[in-house]
Structure formats: C-alpha cells, structure tokens
Amino acid sequence: MENVDYIIVGDGYAGLFFAHQLIKNNKSFILFSEGKKSASQVSAGIINPVVLKKFTTFWKAQEQIDFLKHSLKEIETYTSQNYLIEAPIHRIFHDENEQNLWLKKSGNEDLQNFLDKKFDHLNIVKNDFLKGKVNQSARLDVNGFFNGLFSFLENEAKLIKEKFDYSKIDENSSTYKNFKFKNILFCEGMGVKDNPFFSDIAVIPNKGHHIKVKLSTPIPENITIKKKHFLFPTYNGLYFYGGTYDREQLHHHIDDSAVEQLVKGLSEFYPYDFEVSEVNFGFRPTVKDRRPIIGRHYQNKNLYVFNGLGARGILNGCYFSKSLYDFIENDVPLDEEVSLDRFK
C-alpha cells in the first residue's frame, strides 16, 4: 500500500494547476489521466482580461493575470520550459461605434490597464476601422504545457494513465486500489456527470469547435487577431481559428454548421484563399453564474471537486487552485462566490 496526500482525477487545467500547488508544497500525489483529450487540451490557450464583445472585464481579472504569469515562471523551474507566448490580442473593430465604445471604456478604472488607446492598422487582413490592442493579453502554448507537465509527472512516477474506477474507493479506510490517500480531488470537466459523488453539481456543457487552417498568404507577425473568433499561428504553417459556443447540439461528433460558421467568420476579414486542415471540438463545463465550483463533499469529508472553469479555464484553473489548496490544507474559507456551498 502506497501512502499519498492526494489523488487527482482529471488532466485538464484544474488538475494540472492543482498538481503544481502540490509540487510547490512538497505534497505527495498521483494524477489519473484517462488519455482522452479534454476540452482544456484542445483549447485555444487565450489569456485575456477583457470580454471582447462588450469591452468589459471580469471578477479578479488583474489578480488572475498576475498569478498566472507568476505560476508559469514557477512551473518553468521544473519543466525547463516557458509556456507563455507574448502575443497580445488585436481586436478588429466592426465600425466607428466600437472604436468610440472602446475609447470610452478605456477610461474606466477597471479597464484602463487593458484597453490600449492607440488604434492602428493590421497587415493582410481587412480592418477598415482599425484595431485595438488588449494589453496584458497573451497565449499559453497549450501543447507544450500539457506535454511538458505530463512528461514531468510521468518521470516522477506521479501519472497513472488509466480510467479512474469510483467503485474501488473504500471510504472507511481511505484507500483506492493499492493507494492510501488523505484526499481525492475530482477535476473531470463534463466527465463529472459520471461521478457518483458529484454528478449533481450545476455544470452545463458548452460545445466549442475550432478549425486549423492553412492560409495562402501568411500573416507576418505572431499575433492573436480577434473579430468574431480568434486567429493565430500554431505549428506546421497552420493557424488556429475558433471557437464556437453551443449549448444545444451536444452530440459527440463534428457539427457541420459550426464549421460553416467558422469558415464564414474567417472569410469576412481574411481576403485570401485558405484550406481547412483539421476540425476539433470539446465540451466546456460552464456554470450559470460564471464562477467555478470548488468545495468539499457534504458527507465524504476527504473528497473534493474543482470544476466549472468555463471558457477561462487557464485563468480560473490557475488562480483558484491556490484557493482550494489553502482551503484543504490551511482551513482558509473559500470565497462564497466559488464555493460549492452556494448551491445548498
């Protein structure tokens, strides 16, 4: 029987950022990865403090940005890789009204550090009304992040590549198969619906598609362009464009209508030929109040959940991993806005 402080079930942003907290604090753990690509692993990796439809920000945006950048530097110390891509978002304006709204909002205290007041022109793409830059925005190297952390965990014998079997938990002895644990943390995204301990938490699936395209005329800079969706370079000469949002068509295959929506959206501002090379989709776990769900099981006091990260999985996953760690280890109360208890 092997003793561990934690078993982590789930291999998305929630699970890996919580694993980072455990690594920092010298806690023993194992992480179960089923091997399926999670919504996190096919995500765009956008790090964005601004809601670019309405030019507003969100709860704890600056704190989350700062904490993420600090955490990525910490992760670099043991993976030897920097996964932050300093490629800020450039938002193409649809008309003069959007320009004026951006300028007006840029004077707000909560937005002045994010909305750049200088407008200019982008090469290659259509931007008749210019574009605005989102300061402090960036991207995460998603493939590098997951490959690097999985490789580290595997080398440290902390990664178990198999589906977690809930029926093998012995709650009386706090054992799972040949592991004796202090705590189990479930970070399963929409997979939580199959979890007998937390299947009733209030997460709603939101299906998102993105496409990888080959542009006939490449964009000369490594930037992130946003109009309806995000466009940026990835690998092998391909560009990411996406993603969509759909709460209705929740079947587990590609929606042609979503692909058509993306092709149309890209065509509106990219005036040259392009070829769709790849289509991916995932199911974001979202919550009505747009807050994560974090907390302890009502009866089984060493079982925890970390879910509902939504479209801001990187920022939410990183920032609230420490909140959860402090709650478990140091009895620091969770903010009631993210606590599982708010649904009682």
XYZ file of N, CA and C in Angstrom, residues 91-306:
648
model
N -7.983 43.388 -31.450
C -9.422 43.296 -31.734
C -9.781 44.200 -32.911
N -10.242 43.593 -34.004
C -10.669 44.351 -35.176
C -12.033 44.978 -34.895
N -12.143 46.274 -35.142
C -13.414 46.962 -34.914
C -14.350 46.775 -36.104
N -15.627 46.587 -35.800
C -16.631 46.443 -36.859
C -17.021 47.795 -37.452
N -16.982 48.834 -36.619
C -17.424 50.159 -37.073
C -16.902 51.230 -36.112
N -17.262 52.478 -36.397
C -16.803 53.590 -35.562
C -17.426 53.539 -34.167
N -18.620 53.002 -34.061
C -19.267 52.907 -32.746
C -18.436 52.055 -31.795
N -17.850 50.970 -32.311
C -17.000 50.132 -31.470
C -15.726 50.862 -31.065
N -15.177 51.630 -31.987
C -13.999 52.440 -31.646
C -14.322 53.390 -30.488
N -15.442 54.083 -30.601
C -15.835 55.060 -29.581
C -16.116 54.381 -28.243
N -16.761 53.211 -28.292
C -17.056 52.487 -27.052
C -15.767 52.045 -26.375
N -14.814 51.545 -27.169
C -13.509 51.112 -26.631
C -12.830 52.287 -25.926
N -12.795 53.449 -26.607
C -12.147 54.627 -26.023
C -12.836 55.061 -24.737
N -14.151 55.001 -24.735
C -14.897 55.389 -23.544
C -14.592 54.435 -22.384
N -14.607 53.124 -22.682
C -14.367 52.126 -21.639
C -12.918 52.165 -21.144
N -11.991 52.576 -22.021
C -10.570 52.580 -21.645
C -10.270 53.566 -20.528
N -11.203 54.484 -20.277
C -11.028 55.426 -19.174
C -11.523 54.888 -17.851
N -12.209 53.743 -17.885
C -12.703 53.141 -16.647
C -11.547 52.591 -15.820
N -11.661 52.706 -14.511
C -10.581 52.271 -13.629
C -10.241 50.792 -13.817
N -11.278 49.968 -14.019
C -11.031 48.526 -14.111
C -10.575 48.085 -15.492
N -10.564 49.016 -16.463
C -10.178 48.651 -17.834
C -8.976 49.423 -18.362
N -8.551 50.459 -17.658
C -7.505 51.329 -18.198
C -6.174 50.607 -18.398
N -5.929 49.546 -17.641
C -4.683 48.800 -17.811
C -4.763 47.750 -18.917
N -5.939 47.578 -19.492
C -6.134 46.528 -20.501
C -6.426 47.064 -21.905
N -7.177 48.137 -22.021
C -7.586 48.640 -23.345
C -6.629 49.743 -23.799
N -5.814 49.427 -24.787
C -4.848 50.392 -25.324
C -5.590 51.464 -26.114
N -5.271 52.722 -25.855
C -5.992 53.828 -26.510
C -5.489 54.135 -27.915
N -4.384 53.510 -28.283
C -3.830 53.767 -29.614
C -4.373 52.733 -30.597
N -5.007 53.196 -31.666
C -5.511 52.319 -32.718
C -4.552 52.338 -33.896
N -4.389 51.210 -34.555
C -3.603 51.199 -35.795
C -4.116 50.105 -36.719
N -3.387 49.900 -37.802
C -3.844 49.045 -38.899
C -3.057 47.740 -38.922
N -3.757 46.651 -39.224
C -3.108 45.352 -39.379
C -2.865 45.059 -40.848
N -1.748 44.395 -41.123
C -1.469 43.966 -42.485
C -2.260 42.711 -42.821
N -2.442 42.459 -44.115
C -3.046 41.244 -44.681
C -4.564 41.201 -44.505
N -5.064 41.339 -43.267
C -6.500 41.162 -43.029
C -7.265 42.469 -43.222
N -8.580 42.345 -43.452
C -9.439 43.515 -43.578
C -9.677 44.127 -42.206
N -9.347 45.403 -42.076
C -9.646 46.124 -40.829
C -9.841 47.593 -41.149
N -10.935 47.885 -41.865
C -11.227 49.241 -42.342
C -11.382 50.232 -41.188
N -11.799 49.735 -40.019
C -11.997 50.614 -38.872
C -10.888 50.420 -37.821
N -9.750 49.901 -38.299
C -8.563 49.713 -37.463
C -8.792 48.655 -36.381
N -7.885 48.611 -35.417
C -7.980 47.603 -34.358
C -7.436 48.190 -33.059
N -7.834 47.586 -31.949
C -7.327 47.965 -30.646
C -6.586 46.802 -30.011
N -5.545 47.092 -29.269
C -4.747 46.045 -28.620
C -5.176 45.866 -27.169
N -5.268 44.601 -26.745
C -5.572 44.283 -25.353
C -4.257 44.103 -24.605
N -3.906 45.073 -23.790
C -2.681 44.973 -23.006
C -2.801 43.870 -21.955
N -1.687 43.219 -21.674
C -1.556 42.106 -20.731
C -2.184 40.808 -21.236
N -2.726 40.812 -22.450
C -3.227 39.556 -23.014
C -2.060 38.764 -23.590
N -2.258 37.470 -23.751
C -1.198 36.589 -24.244
C -1.833 35.258 -24.627
N -0.992 34.260 -24.892
C -1.479 32.897 -25.138
C -0.631 31.920 -24.335
N -1.220 30.795 -24.037
C -0.488 29.675 -23.464
C -0.147 28.713 -24.590
N 1.076 28.208 -24.586
C 1.453 27.134 -25.503
C 0.786 25.859 -24.983
N -0.419 25.588 -25.480
C -1.247 24.528 -24.907
C -0.579 23.163 -25.054
N -0.144 22.831 -26.255
C 0.514 21.533 -26.460
C 1.762 21.400 -25.601
N 2.568 22.452 -25.568
C 3.788 22.416 -24.766
C 3.487 22.261 -23.289
N 2.480 22.976 -22.811
C 2.099 22.930 -21.399
C 1.705 21.513 -20.989
N 0.803 20.901 -21.744
C 0.342 19.567 -21.358
C 1.434 18.517 -21.567
N 2.134 18.587 -22.683
C 3.209 17.614 -22.905
C 4.304 17.746 -21.856
N 4.665 18.981 -21.532
C 5.732 19.208 -20.564
C 5.358 18.731 -19.172
N 4.128 19.040 -18.742
C 3.723 18.632 -17.396
C 3.461 17.134 -17.314
N 2.869 16.557 -18.352
C 2.671 15.102 -18.337
C 4.015 14.381 -18.301
N 4.966 14.885 -19.065
C 6.294 14.270 -19.084
C 6.950 14.352 -17.708
N 6.848 15.526 -17.071
C 7.409 15.682 -15.727
C 6.747 14.723 -14.743
N 5.416 14.665 -14.763
C 4.691 13.794 -13.832
C 5.016 12.323 -14.073
N 5.165 11.959 -15.349
C 5.496 10.559 -15.657
C 6.899 10.220 -15.153
N 7.846 11.119 -15.353
C 9.215 10.882 -14.878
C 9.282 10.790 -13.358
N 8.365 11.490 -12.688
C 8.322 11.478 -11.225
C 7.420 10.372 -10.682
N 6.914 9.521 -11.564
C 6.001 8.420 -11.183
C 4.743 8.936 -10.493
N 4.239 10.056 -10.988
C 3.025 10.647 -10.430
C 1.849 10.568 -11.395
N 2.044 9.987 -12.571
C 1.000 9.940 -13.589
C 0.559 8.496 -13.804
N -0.745 8.261 -13.710
C -1.304 6.936 -13.977
C -2.268 7.064 -15.147
N -1.944 6.406 -16.236
C -2.733 6.526 -17.462
C -3.797 5.437 -17.515
N -4.845 5.669 -16.775
C -5.976 4.744 -16.812
C -7.226 5.455 -16.309
N -8.379 4.913 -16.655
C -9.650 5.470 -16.214
C -9.831 5.196 -14.724
N -10.217 6.213 -13.992
C -10.437 6.063 -12.553
C -11.727 5.278 -12.321
N -11.689 4.329 -11.389
C -12.829 3.465 -11.084
C -13.400 3.867 -9.721
N -14.521 4.601 -9.743
C -15.110 5.106 -8.500
C -15.447 3.974 -7.527
N -15.802 2.810 -8.052
C -16.234 1.699 -7.190
C -15.090 1.142 -6.348
N -13.859 1.496 -6.685
C -12.700 0.981 -5.945
C -12.312 1.870 -4.764
N -13.051 2.950 -4.554
C -12.778 3.788 -3.384
C -13.376 3.122 -2.149
N -12.559 2.924 -1.147
C -13.040 2.458 0.157
C -13.037 3.667 1.091
N -14.219 4.208 1.324
C -14.323 5.450 2.088
C -13.952 5.255 3.560
N -14.169 4.069 4.087
C -13.881 3.816 5.501
C -12.377 3.788 5.785
N -11.630 3.177 4.865
C -10.185 3.065 5.077
C -9.386 4.110 4.303
N -10.089 4.959 3.521
C -9.424 5.967 2.668
C -8.385 5.310 1.769
N -8.827 4.279 1.070
C -7.942 3.599 0.128
C -8.589 3.534 -1.244
N -7.739 3.527 -2.256
C -8.150 3.289 -3.638
C -7.150 2.303 -4.229
N -7.624 1.110 -4.515
C -6.741 0.044 -5.001
C -5.552 -0.083 -4.041
N -4.334 0.151 -4.535
C -3.159 -0.012 -3.663
C -2.634 1.328 -3.127
N -3.509 2.337 -3.088
C -3.124 3.650 -2.562
C -3.948 3.978 -1.322
N -3.268 4.461 -0.306
C -3.953 5.031 0.851
C -3.818 6.544 0.730
N -4.936 7.240 0.729
C -4.929 8.676 0.436
C -5.460 9.482 1.614
N -5.030 10.744 1.639
C -5.632 11.696 2.577
C -6.830 12.391 1.931
N -6.675 12.736 0.636
C -7.728 13.454 -0.082
C -7.788 12.995 -1.528
N -8.996 13.057 -2.107
C -9.158 12.872 -3.552
C -9.788 14.142 -4.107
N -9.206 14.648 -5.181
C -9.748 15.824 -5.865
C -10.217 15.406 -7.253
N -11.482 15.683 -7.557
C -12.058 15.367 -8.860
C -12.099 16.634 -9.708
N -11.365 16.594 -10.826
C -11.259 17.730 -11.758
C -11.588 17.221 -13.164
N -12.812 16.798 -13.375
C -13.128 15.989 -14.560
C -13.887 16.724 -15.653
N -14.094 18.033 -15.515
C -14.890 18.714 -16.525
C -16.265 18.081 -16.625
N -16.769 17.909 -17.855
C -18.096 17.325 -18.020
C -18.121 15.841 -17.659
N -16.960 15.228 -17.499
C -16.913 13.847 -17.029
C -17.474 13.685 -15.633
N -17.644 14.805 -14.914
C -18.182 14.747 -13.555
C -19.593 14.174 -13.533
N -20.293 14.212 -14.652
C -21.659 13.692 -14.693
C -21.695 12.180 -14.475
N -20.557 11.506 -14.630
C -20.477 10.064 -14.357
C -19.928 9.778 -12.958
N -19.671 10.841 -12.199
C -19.061 10.703 -10.878
C -20.168 10.562 -9.825
N -20.260 9.427 -9.121
C -21.365 9.230 -8.169
C -21.344 10.185 -6.981
N -20.205 10.831 -6.731
C -20.096 11.731 -5.582
C -20.488 13.168 -5.919
N -20.272 13.578 -7.172
C -20.511 14.975 -7.549
C -21.328 15.115 -8.836
N -22.078 14.093 -9.220
C -22.794 14.137 -10.505
C -23.868 15.217 -10.553
N -24.281 15.719 -9.370
C -25.371 16.694 -9.341
C -24.886 18.141 -9.339
N -23.580 18.386 -9.458
C -23.132 19.790 -9.449
C -23.635 20.494 -10.709
N -23.800 21.808 -10.590
C -24.541 22.579 -11.593
C -23.673 23.024 -12.764
N -23.021 22.068 -13.434
C -22.252 22.418 -14.630
C -23.089 22.130 -15.879
N -22.931 23.001 -16.861
C -23.692 22.918 -18.103
C -22.696 22.774 -19.250
N -22.853 21.768 -20.120
C -21.909 21.626 -21.226
C -22.090 22.716 -22.279
N -20.985 23.247 -22.735
C -20.982 24.231 -23.817
C -19.992 23.737 -24.862
N -20.516 23.317 -25.993
C -19.699 22.696 -27.037
C -18.989 23.765 -27.865
N -17.704 23.598 -28.034
C -16.925 24.550 -28.824
C -16.133 23.857 -29.919
N -16.212 24.384 -31.137
C -15.424 23.896 -32.267
C -14.334 24.899 -32.616
N -13.219 24.412 -33.117
C -12.259 25.279 -33.783
C -11.698 24.548 -34.990
N -11.148 25.315 -35.911
C -10.532 24.737 -37.109
C -9.067 25.126 -37.159
N -8.271 24.274 -37.770
C -6.887 24.605 -38.117
C -6.873 24.821 -39.632
N -6.314 25.936 -40.049
C -6.356 26.304 -41.462
C -4.956 26.605 -41.985
N -4.804 26.388 -43.281
C -3.591 26.804 -43.980
C -3.934 28.043 -44.793
N -3.279 29.160 -44.480
C -3.544 30.419 -45.161
C -2.650 30.541 -46.390
N -3.253 30.930 -47.514
C -2.452 31.078 -48.742
C -1.482 32.249 -48.627
N -1.855 33.271 -47.877
C -0.975 34.409 -47.597
C -0.799 34.512 -46.091
N 0.343 34.102 -45.562
C 0.534 34.103 -44.101
C 0.480 35.513 -43.519
N 0.125 35.600 -42.263
C 0.159 36.859 -41.531
C 1.573 37.019 -40.974
N 2.231 38.139 -41.232
C 3.680 38.241 -40.968
C 4.077 38.236 -39.497
N 3.152 38.588 -38.591
C 3.532 38.686 -37.175
C 2.896 37.560 -36.371
N 3.544 37.209 -35.273
C 2.974 36.231 -34.345
C 2.072 36.983 -33.372
N 0.837 37.219 -33.819
C -0.129 37.953 -33.012
C -1.419 37.140 -32.937
N -2.314 37.582 -32.066
C -3.634 36.973 -31.951
C -4.651 37.990 -32.445
N -5.367 37.642 -33.504
C -6.356 38.542 -34.092
C -7.739 38.086 -33.658
N -8.570 39.032 -33.248
C -9.932 38.712 -32.834
C -10.922 39.569 -33.600
N -11.856 38.887 -34.264
C -13.047 39.578 -34.734
C -14.212 38.809 -34.145
N -14.814 37.893 -34.899
C -15.828 37.034 -34.272
C -15.164 35.976 -33.401
N -14.038 35.450 -33.892
C -13.297 34.419 -33.165
C -11.816 34.786 -33.188
N -10.991 33.921 -32.626
C -9.554 34.176 -32.536
C -8.798 33.473 -33.661
N -7.825 34.182 -34.222
C -6.939 33.630 -35.254
C -5.497 33.843 -34.818
N -4.699 32.754 -34.846
C -3.277 32.880 -34.511
C -2.515 31.684 -35.072
N -1.196 31.840 -35.281
C -0.389 30.749 -35.835
C -0.161 29.654 -34.807
N -0.106 28.402 -35.267
C 0.184 27.290 -34.355
C 1.471 26.590 -34.794
N 1.387 25.545 -35.586
C 2.560 24.752 -35.952
C 2.391 24.259 -37.389
N 3.500 23.860 -38.003
C 3.488 23.324 -39.377
C 2.797 24.256 -40.368
N 2.909 25.555 -40.108
C 2.309 26.520 -41.025
C 0.814 26.667 -40.901
N 0.218 26.058 -39.874
C -1.235 26.131 -39.686
C -1.603 27.258 -38.718
N -2.859 27.692 -38.824
C -3.410 28.708 -37.938
C -4.650 28.153 -37.240
N -4.800 28.531 -35.984
C -5.991 28.199 -35.198
C -7.043 29.259 -35.466
N -8.300 28.851 -35.669
C -9.408 29.807 -35.732
C -10.603 29.231 -34.980
N -11.051 29.958 -33.962
C -12.181 29.489 -33.158
C -12.264 30.310 -31.883
N -13.131 29.876 -30.944
C -14.004 28.758 -31.066
C -15.463 29.182 -30.920
N -16.334 28.248 -31.290
C -17.760 28.491 -31.230
C -18.309 28.176 -29.838
N -19.551 28.560 -29.628
C -20.254 28.276 -28.376
C -21.622 27.695 -28.716
N -21.942 26.526 -28.159
C -23.212 25.870 -28.466
C -23.666 25.050 -27.263
N -24.833 25.403 -26.716
C -25.404 24.658 -25.598
C -26.481 23.674 -26.043
N -26.754 23.619 -27.353
C -27.864 22.802 -27.851
C -27.398 21.518 -28.533
N -26.481 21.629 -29.497
C -26.017 20.463 -30.267
C -24.885 19.785 -29.507
N -25.253 18.869 -28.607
C -24.269 18.317 -27.669
C -23.856 16.886 -27.999
N -24.110 16.449 -29.237
C -23.672 15.113 -29.635
C -22.150 15.096 -29.798
N -21.579 13.901 -29.784
C -20.122 13.755 -29.770
C -19.553 13.570 -31.173
N -19.940 14.439 -32.072
C -19.290 14.480 -33.378
C -19.328 15.906 -33.911
N -18.616 16.130 -35.001
C -18.460 17.476 -35.556
C -19.787 17.980 -36.101
N -20.102 19.231 -35.794
C -21.282 19.892 -36.360
C -20.862 20.652 -37.620
N -21.435 20.269 -38.749
C -21.110 20.969 -39.995
C -21.475 22.446 -39.918
N -22.566 22.757 -39.201
C -22.993 24.156 -39.103
C -21.951 24.996 -38.365
N -21.285 24.384 -37.377
C -20.243 25.100 -36.638
C -19.038 25.368 -37.533
N -18.672 24.380 -38.334
C -17.552 24.559 -39.266
C -17.893 25.647 -40.278
N -19.127 25.641 -40.790
C -19.561 26.681 -41.735
C -19.494 28.064 -41.089
N -19.910 28.133 -39.842
C -19.856 29.405 -39.120
C -18.417 29.912 -39.031
N -17.473 29.020 -38.753
C -16.077 29.415 -38.634
C -15.495 29.830 -39.990
N -15.793 29.067 -41.011
C -15.284 29.405 -42.350
C -15.815 30.767 -42.791
N -17.089 30.999 -42.537
C -17.684 32.291 -42.888
C -17.054 33.418 -42.083
N -16.863 33.177 -40.776
C -16.284 34.209 -39.932
C -14.879 34.597 -40.350
N -14.063 33.598 -40.705
C -12.695 33.885 -41.138
C -12.698 34.607 -42.485
N -13.602 34.205 -43.374
C -13.668 34.811 -44.714
C -14.023 36.289 -44.654
N -14.700 36.698 -43.602
C -15.132 38.088 -43.505
C -13.969 39.060 -43.339
N -12.857 38.587 -42.771
C -11.741 39.524 -42.599
C -10.428 39.029 -43.207
N -10.385 37.759 -43.602
C -9.194 37.266 -44.302
C -9.552 37.145 -45.788
N -8.999 38.016 -46.652
C -9.484 38.134 -48.031
C -8.865 37.154 -49.027
N -8.032 36.230 -48.571
C -7.349 35.314 -49.482
C -7.878 33.893 -49.287
N -7.392 32.984 -50.129
C -7.819 31.590 -50.016
C -7.228 30.949 -48.760
N -7.966 30.002 -48.198
C -7.434 29.195 -47.104
C -8.049 27.802 -47.170
N -7.370 26.873 -46.544
C -7.801 25.472 -46.576
C -7.959 24.963 -45.148
N -9.105 24.342 -44.866
C -9.340 23.755 -43.546
C -8.613 22.417 -43.475
N -7.652 22.305 -42.560
C -6.854 21.089 -42.431
C -7.320 20.182 -41.300
N -8.023 20.751 -40.314
C -8.358 19.986 -39.119
C -9.544 20.644 -38.414
N -10.411 19.828 -37.827
C -11.534 20.328 -37.030
C -11.503 19.624 -35.673
N -11.623 20.400 -34.598
C -11.664 19.827 -33.243
C -12.832 20.422 -32.475
N -13.291 19.685 -31.471
C -14.313 20.231 -30.588
C -14.120 19.670 -29.184
N -14.696 20.362 -28.221
C -14.668 19.919 -26.829
C -15.875 20.480 -26.114
N -16.080 20.028 -24.877
C -17.225 20.455 -24.084
C -16.735 21.208 -22.847
N -16.929 22.507 -22.851
C -16.538 23.317 -21.700
C -17.558 23.111 -20.571
N -17.092 22.931 -19.336
C -18.025 22.878 -18.206
C -18.304 24.296 -17.715
N -19.506 24.785 -17.964
C -19.849 26.161 -17.602
C -20.872 26.170 -16.469
N -21.008 27.320 -15.840
C -21.918 27.499 -14.711
C -22.719 28.778 -14.968
N -23.985 28.787 -14.562
C -24.860 29.928 -14.847
C -24.292 31.239 -14.330
N -23.707 31.221 -13.132
C -23.187 32.472 -12.567
C -21.746 32.762 -12.987
N -21.217 31.949 -13.914
C -19.881 32.160 -14.483
C -18.772 32.120 -13.426
N -18.973 31.321 -12.397
C -17.964 31.117 -11.359
C -17.621 29.634 -11.277
N -16.376 29.307 -10.987
C -16.025 27.892 -10.793
C -16.796 27.288 -9.615
N -16.787 25.973 -9.554
C -17.389 25.252 -8.441
C -16.281 24.504 -7.712
N -16.049 24.888 -6.465
C -14.947 24.341 -5.674
C -15.474 23.982 -4.292
N -15.101 22.806 -3.795
C -15.520 22.520 -2.432
C -15.369 21.072 -2.017
N -15.854 20.809 -0.823
C -15.758 19.510 -0.172
C -17.108 18.804 -0.232
N -17.054 17.501 -0.407
C -18.284 16.705 -0.414
C -18.998 16.853 0.934
N -20.326 16.864 0.872
C -21.109 17.110 2.084
C -20.949 16.005 3.124
N -20.757 14.761 2.677
C -20.642 13.643 3.618
C -19.227 13.088 3.690
N -18.609 12.890 2.538
C -17.259 12.317 2.482
C -16.245 13.459 2.556
N -15.739 13.718 3.745
C -15.002 14.952 4.006
C -13.602 14.999 3.411
N -13.127 13.906 2.823
C -11.826 13.993 2.149
C -11.964 13.863 0.637
N -13.171 14.108 0.123
C -13.410 14.160 -1.319
C -13.749 15.596 -1.704
N -13.098 16.075 -2.776
C -13.245 17.463 -3.196
C -13.524 17.544 -4.695
N -14.085 18.695 -5.106
C -14.354 18.927 -6.521
C -13.787 20.283 -6.932
N -13.301 20.339 -8.175
C -12.780 21.575 -8.779
C -13.248 21.553 -10.222
